[in-house]
Short mmCIF file of C-alpha atoms in Angstrom, two decimals:
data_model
loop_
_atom_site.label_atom_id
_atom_site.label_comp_id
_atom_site.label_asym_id
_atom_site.label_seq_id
_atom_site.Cartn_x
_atom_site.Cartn_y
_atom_site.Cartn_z
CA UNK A 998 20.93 -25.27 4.00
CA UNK A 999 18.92 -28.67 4.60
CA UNK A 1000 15.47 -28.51 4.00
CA UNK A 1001 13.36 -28.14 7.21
CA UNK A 1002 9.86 -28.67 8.17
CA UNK A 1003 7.69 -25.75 8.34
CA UNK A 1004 6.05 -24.91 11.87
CA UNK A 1005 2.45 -23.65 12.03
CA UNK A 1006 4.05 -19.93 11.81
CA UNK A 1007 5.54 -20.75 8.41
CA UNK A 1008 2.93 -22.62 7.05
CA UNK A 1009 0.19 -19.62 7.92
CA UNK A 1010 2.60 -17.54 6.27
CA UNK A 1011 2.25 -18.99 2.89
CA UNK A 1012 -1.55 -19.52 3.21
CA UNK A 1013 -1.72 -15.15 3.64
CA UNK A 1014 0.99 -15.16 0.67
CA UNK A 1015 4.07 -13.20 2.40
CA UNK A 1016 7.20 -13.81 0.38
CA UNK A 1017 10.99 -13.81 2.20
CA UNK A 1018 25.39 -4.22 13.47
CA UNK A 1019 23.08 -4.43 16.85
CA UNK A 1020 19.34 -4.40 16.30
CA UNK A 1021 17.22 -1.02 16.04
CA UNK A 1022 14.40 -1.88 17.52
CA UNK A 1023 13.93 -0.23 20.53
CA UNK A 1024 13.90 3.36 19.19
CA UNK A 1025 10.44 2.25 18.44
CA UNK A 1026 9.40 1.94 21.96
CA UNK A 1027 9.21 6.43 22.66
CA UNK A 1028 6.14 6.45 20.82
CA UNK A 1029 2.54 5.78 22.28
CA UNK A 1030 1.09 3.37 20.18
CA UNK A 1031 -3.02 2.25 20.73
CA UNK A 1032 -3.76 -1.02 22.43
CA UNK A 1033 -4.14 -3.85 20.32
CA UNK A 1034 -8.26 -4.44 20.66
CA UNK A 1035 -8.76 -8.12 22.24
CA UNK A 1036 -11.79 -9.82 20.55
CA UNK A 1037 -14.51 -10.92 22.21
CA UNK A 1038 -14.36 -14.07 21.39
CA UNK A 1039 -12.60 -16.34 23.25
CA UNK A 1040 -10.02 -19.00 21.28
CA UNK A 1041 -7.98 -21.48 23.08
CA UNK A 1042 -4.78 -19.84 22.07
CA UNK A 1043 -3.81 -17.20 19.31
CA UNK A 1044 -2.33 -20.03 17.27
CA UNK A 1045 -6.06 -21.48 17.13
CA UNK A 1046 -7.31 -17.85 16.74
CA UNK A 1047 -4.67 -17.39 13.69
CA UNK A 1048 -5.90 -20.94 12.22
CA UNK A 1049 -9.90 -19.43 12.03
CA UNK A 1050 -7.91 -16.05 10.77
CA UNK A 1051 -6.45 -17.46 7.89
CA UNK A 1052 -9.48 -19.70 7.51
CA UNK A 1053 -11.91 -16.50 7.40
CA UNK A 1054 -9.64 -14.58 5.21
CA UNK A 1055 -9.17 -16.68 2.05
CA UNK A 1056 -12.66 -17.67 2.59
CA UNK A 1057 -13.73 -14.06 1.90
CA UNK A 1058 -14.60 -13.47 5.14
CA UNK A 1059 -12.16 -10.45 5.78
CA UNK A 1060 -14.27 -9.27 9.05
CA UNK A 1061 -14.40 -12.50 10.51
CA UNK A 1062 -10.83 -13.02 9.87
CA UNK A 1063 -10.31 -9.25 11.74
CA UNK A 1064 -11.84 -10.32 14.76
CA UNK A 1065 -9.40 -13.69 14.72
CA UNK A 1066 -6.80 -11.84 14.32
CA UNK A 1067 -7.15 -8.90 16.66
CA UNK A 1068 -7.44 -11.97 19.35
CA UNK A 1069 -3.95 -13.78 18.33
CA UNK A 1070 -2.38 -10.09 17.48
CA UNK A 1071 -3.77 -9.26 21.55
CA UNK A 1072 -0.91 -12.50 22.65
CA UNK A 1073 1.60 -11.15 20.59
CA UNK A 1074 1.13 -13.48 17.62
CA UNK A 1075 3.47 -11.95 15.16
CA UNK A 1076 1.87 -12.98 12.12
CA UNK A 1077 -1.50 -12.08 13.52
CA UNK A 1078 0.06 -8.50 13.97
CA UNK A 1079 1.86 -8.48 10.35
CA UNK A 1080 -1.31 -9.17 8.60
CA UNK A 1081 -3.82 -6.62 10.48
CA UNK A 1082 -1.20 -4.08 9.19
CA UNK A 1083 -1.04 -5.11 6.29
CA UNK A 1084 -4.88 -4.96 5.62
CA UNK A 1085 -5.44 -1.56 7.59
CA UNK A 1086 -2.46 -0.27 5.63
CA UNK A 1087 -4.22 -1.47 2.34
CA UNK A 1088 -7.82 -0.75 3.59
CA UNK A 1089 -8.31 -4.63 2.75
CA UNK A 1090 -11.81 -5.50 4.78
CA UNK A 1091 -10.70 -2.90 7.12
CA UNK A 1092 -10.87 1.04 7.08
CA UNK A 1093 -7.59 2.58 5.50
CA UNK A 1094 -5.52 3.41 8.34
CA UNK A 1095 -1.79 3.77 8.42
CA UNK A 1096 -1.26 5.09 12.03
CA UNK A 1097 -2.94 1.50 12.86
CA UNK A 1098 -1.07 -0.11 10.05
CA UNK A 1099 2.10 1.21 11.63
CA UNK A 1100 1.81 0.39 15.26
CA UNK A 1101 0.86 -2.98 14.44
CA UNK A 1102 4.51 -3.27 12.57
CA UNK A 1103 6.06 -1.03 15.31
CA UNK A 1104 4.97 -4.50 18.15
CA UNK A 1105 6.93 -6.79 15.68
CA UNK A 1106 9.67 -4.61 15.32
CA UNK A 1107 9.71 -3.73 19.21
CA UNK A 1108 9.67 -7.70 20.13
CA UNK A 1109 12.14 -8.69 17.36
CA UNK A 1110 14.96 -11.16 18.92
CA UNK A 1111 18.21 -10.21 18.68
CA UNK A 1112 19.90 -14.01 18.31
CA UNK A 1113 19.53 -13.55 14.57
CA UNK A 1114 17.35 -13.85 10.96
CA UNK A 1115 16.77 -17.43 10.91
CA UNK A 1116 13.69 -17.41 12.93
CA UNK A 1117 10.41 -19.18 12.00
CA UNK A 1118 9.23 -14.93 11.89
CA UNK A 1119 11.69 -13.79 10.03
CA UNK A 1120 10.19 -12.81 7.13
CA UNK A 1121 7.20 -11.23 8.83
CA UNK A 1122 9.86 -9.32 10.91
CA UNK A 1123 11.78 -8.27 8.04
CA UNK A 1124 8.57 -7.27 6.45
CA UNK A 1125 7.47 -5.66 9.18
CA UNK A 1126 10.46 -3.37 9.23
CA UNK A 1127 10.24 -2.54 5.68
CA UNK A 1128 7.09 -1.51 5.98
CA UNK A 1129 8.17 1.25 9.20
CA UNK A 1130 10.66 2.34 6.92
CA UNK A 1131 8.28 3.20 4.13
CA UNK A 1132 6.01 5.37 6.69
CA UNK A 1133 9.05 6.65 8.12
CA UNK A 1134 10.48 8.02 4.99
CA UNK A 1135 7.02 9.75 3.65
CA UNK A 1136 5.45 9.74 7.36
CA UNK A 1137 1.77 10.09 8.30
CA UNK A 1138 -0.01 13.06 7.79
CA UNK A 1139 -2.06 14.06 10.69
CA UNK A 1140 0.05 11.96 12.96
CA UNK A 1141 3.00 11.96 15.30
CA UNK A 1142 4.64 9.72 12.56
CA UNK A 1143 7.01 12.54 10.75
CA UNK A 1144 9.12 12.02 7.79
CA UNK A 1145 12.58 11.30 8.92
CA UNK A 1146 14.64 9.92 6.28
CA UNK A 1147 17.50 8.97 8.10
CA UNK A 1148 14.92 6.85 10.70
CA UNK A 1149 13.82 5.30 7.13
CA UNK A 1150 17.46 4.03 6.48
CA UNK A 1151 18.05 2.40 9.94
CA UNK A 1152 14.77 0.47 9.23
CA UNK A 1153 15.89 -0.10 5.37
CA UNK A 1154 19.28 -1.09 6.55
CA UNK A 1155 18.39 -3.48 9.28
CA UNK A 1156 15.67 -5.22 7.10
CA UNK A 1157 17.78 -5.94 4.15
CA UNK A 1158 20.91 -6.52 6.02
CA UNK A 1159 19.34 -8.63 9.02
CA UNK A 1160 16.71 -10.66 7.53
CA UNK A 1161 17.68 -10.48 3.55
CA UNK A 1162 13.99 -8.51 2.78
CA UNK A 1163 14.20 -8.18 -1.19
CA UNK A 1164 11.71 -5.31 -0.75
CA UNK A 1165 14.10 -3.56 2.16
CA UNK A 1166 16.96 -4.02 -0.16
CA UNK A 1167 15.30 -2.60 -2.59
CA UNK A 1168 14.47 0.15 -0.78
CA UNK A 1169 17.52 1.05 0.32
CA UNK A 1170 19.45 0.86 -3.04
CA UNK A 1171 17.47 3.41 -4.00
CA UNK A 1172 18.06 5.69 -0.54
CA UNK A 1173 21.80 5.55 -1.75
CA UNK A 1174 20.82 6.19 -5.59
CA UNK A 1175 19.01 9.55 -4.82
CA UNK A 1176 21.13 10.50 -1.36
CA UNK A 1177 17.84 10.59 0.88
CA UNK A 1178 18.82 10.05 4.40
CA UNK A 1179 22.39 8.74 3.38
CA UNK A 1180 25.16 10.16 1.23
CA UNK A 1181 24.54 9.08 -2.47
CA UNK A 1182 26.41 6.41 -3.83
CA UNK A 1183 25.55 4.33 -6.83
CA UNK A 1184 28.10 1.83 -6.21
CA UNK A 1185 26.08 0.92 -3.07
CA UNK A 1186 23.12 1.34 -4.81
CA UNK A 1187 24.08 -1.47 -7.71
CA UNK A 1188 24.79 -4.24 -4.84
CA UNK A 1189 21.55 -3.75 -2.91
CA UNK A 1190 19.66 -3.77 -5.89
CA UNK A 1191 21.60 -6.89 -7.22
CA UNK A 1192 20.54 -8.98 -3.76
CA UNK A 1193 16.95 -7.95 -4.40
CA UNK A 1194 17.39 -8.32 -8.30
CA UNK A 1195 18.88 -12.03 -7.21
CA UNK A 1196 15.96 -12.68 -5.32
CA UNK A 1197 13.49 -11.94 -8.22
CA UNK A 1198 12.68 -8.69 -7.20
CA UNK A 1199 11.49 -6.97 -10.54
CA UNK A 1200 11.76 -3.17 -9.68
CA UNK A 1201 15.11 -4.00 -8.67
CA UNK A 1202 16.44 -5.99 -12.32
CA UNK A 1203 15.43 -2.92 -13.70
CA UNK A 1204 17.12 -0.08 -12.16
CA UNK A 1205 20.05 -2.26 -11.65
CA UNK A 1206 20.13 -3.05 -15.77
CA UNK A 1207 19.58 0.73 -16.59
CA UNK A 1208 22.87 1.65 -13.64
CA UNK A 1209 24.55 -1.38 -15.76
CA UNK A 1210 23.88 -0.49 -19.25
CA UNK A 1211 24.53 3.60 -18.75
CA UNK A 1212 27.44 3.54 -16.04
CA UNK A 1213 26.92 6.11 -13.39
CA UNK A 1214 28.78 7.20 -10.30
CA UNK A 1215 31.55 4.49 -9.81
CA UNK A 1216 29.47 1.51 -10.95
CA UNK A 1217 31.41 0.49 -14.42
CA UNK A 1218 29.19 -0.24 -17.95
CA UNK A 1219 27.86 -4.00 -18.16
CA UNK A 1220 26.13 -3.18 -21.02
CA UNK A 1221 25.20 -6.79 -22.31
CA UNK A 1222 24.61 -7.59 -18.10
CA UNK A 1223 22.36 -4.67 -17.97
CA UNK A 1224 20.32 -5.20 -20.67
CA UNK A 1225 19.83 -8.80 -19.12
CA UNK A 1226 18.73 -7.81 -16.14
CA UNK A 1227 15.89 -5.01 -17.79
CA UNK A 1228 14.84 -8.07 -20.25
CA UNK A 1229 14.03 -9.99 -16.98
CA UNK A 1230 12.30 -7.36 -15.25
CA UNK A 1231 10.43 -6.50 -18.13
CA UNK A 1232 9.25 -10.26 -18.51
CA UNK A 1233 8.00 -10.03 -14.59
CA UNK A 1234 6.27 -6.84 -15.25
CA UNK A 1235 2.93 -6.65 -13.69
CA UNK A 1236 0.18 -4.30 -14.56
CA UNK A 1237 0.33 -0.92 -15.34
CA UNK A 1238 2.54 -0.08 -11.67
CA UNK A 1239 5.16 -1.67 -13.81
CA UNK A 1240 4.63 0.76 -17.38
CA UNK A 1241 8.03 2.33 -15.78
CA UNK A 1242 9.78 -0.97 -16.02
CA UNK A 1243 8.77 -1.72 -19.74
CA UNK A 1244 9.67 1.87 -20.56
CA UNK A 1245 12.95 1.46 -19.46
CA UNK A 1246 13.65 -1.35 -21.04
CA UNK A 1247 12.49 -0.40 -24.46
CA UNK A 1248 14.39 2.89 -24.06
CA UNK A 1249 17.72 0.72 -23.23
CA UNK A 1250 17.57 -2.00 -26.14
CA UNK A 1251 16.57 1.00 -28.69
CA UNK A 1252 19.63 2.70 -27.92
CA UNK A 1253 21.87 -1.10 -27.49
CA UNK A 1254 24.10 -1.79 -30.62
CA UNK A 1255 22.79 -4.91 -32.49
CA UNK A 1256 25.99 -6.96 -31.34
CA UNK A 1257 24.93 -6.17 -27.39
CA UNK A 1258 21.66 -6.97 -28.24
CA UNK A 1259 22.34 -10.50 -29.72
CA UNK A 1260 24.96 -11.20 -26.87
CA UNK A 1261 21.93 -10.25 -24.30
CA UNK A 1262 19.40 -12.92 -25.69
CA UNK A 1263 22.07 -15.87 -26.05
CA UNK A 1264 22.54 -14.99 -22.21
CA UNK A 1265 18.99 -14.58 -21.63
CA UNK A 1266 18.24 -17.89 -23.18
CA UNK A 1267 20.51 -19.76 -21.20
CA UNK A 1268 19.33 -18.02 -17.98
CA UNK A 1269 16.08 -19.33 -18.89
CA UNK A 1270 17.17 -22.76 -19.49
CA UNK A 1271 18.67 -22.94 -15.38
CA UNK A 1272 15.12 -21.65 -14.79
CA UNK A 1273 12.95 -24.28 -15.82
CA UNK A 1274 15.73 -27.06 -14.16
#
């Protein structure tokens, strides 16, 4: 695809950091959701009031940036709307709330168009999805937002099938690797997690190495391929969220036969050589 220009939308997009069958949207639409609070003040439009947001934000001033972005998120603004859920989800300048968190997601999902992915909001509306299906597979406690697994998948499914969201795709590999809300099948499993895994999507290089490596339910052994795969989700590791990745991996190559093991970093090397092309 030709490289484009990117429109306000997309350009806000990177300054707040957000990486990228018939739509489901409007099952979203039963539930009473509280009004988006308008700000008092007033901003020529919500693209100027999104401007001061991102401004405020990644100047520190998180309650500044609030009040911007309730005002633009009050027109609609879909970014405006992704980002106060993602900081009331996170409690990020913001009190901790999901039930906000998720009816700010449920307006992007509920105005999603239906003419396809390639939008300037995709990825907030793929992201915005993936975030509904999280609540809807754990729900809210306290709240009319009950777990409903199968509600999860429609959400996972339309996310990473729609709009290509590594995180959705993610998510859903591993619906069909532990049969929650859909019948288990590790076959369909390995090629969701190899989109995300594809896409740089760490988690997903390393369940998809350890499926490889250890064969399981359909998917055939790729020993050498799986051990790839952990090595490069090991190298993305992050923190101590991702302890479960490097344990993985070590528990894989300790139990690889030196030949697999050599094969593995000749790959690995020349995957690393496209890399830095």
């Amino acid at each position: 695809m030709a490289p484009r220009r990117l429109g306000a939308v997309a350009l806000a997009v990177l300054a707040f950091g957000l990486l990228a069958q018939a739509p489901a949207t409007k099952a979203l639409d039963a539930f009473v959701r509280t009004p988006v609070p308008v700000a008092e003040k007033s901003y020529r439009s919500a693209r100027e009031a999104l401007r001061v947001g991102v401004r405020d934000y990644n100047a520190g001033d998180k309650e500044g940036a609030a009040r911007a972005l309730e005002y633009a998120a009050g027109q609609g603004h879909a970014l405006a709307l992704w980002k106060l859920g993602r900081m009331y989800a996170e409690g990020d300048g913001v009190p901790h709330d999901d039930l906000k968190a998720f009816e700010f997601f449920s307006r992007i999902a509920d105005a999603s168009p239906d003419e396809g992915g390639d939008t300037q909001n995709a990825a907030v509306t793929g992201s915005a999805f993936t975030a509904l299906g999280s609540y809807f597979l754990d729900g809210i406690k306290g709240t009319y937002v009950r777990p409903n697994p199968e509600r999860a998948y429609d959400m996972f499914n339309y996310a990473a099938s729609y709009y290509g969201d590594p995180n959705a795709q993610y998510n859903l590999a591993r619906l069909y690797l532990d049969g929650t809300g859909v019948e288990s099948d590790a076959r369909q499993a390995a090629r969701w997690f190899n989109l995300a895994a594809e896409k740089g999507h760490h988690p997903a290089q390393a369940l998809l190495g350890d499926l490889l490596v250890n064969g399981a339910g359909g998917v055939p052994q790729q020993r050498v391929k799986g051990l790839v795969w952990l090595s490069l989700a090991r190298d993305g590791a992050q923190g101590r969220k991702d302890d479960w990745i490097v344990s993985l991996y070590e528990k894989n190559w300790a139990a690889a036969s030196a030949d697999d093991r050599t094969e593995a970093q000749t790959q690995l090397q020349t995957v690393g050589s496209i890399k830095r092309r």
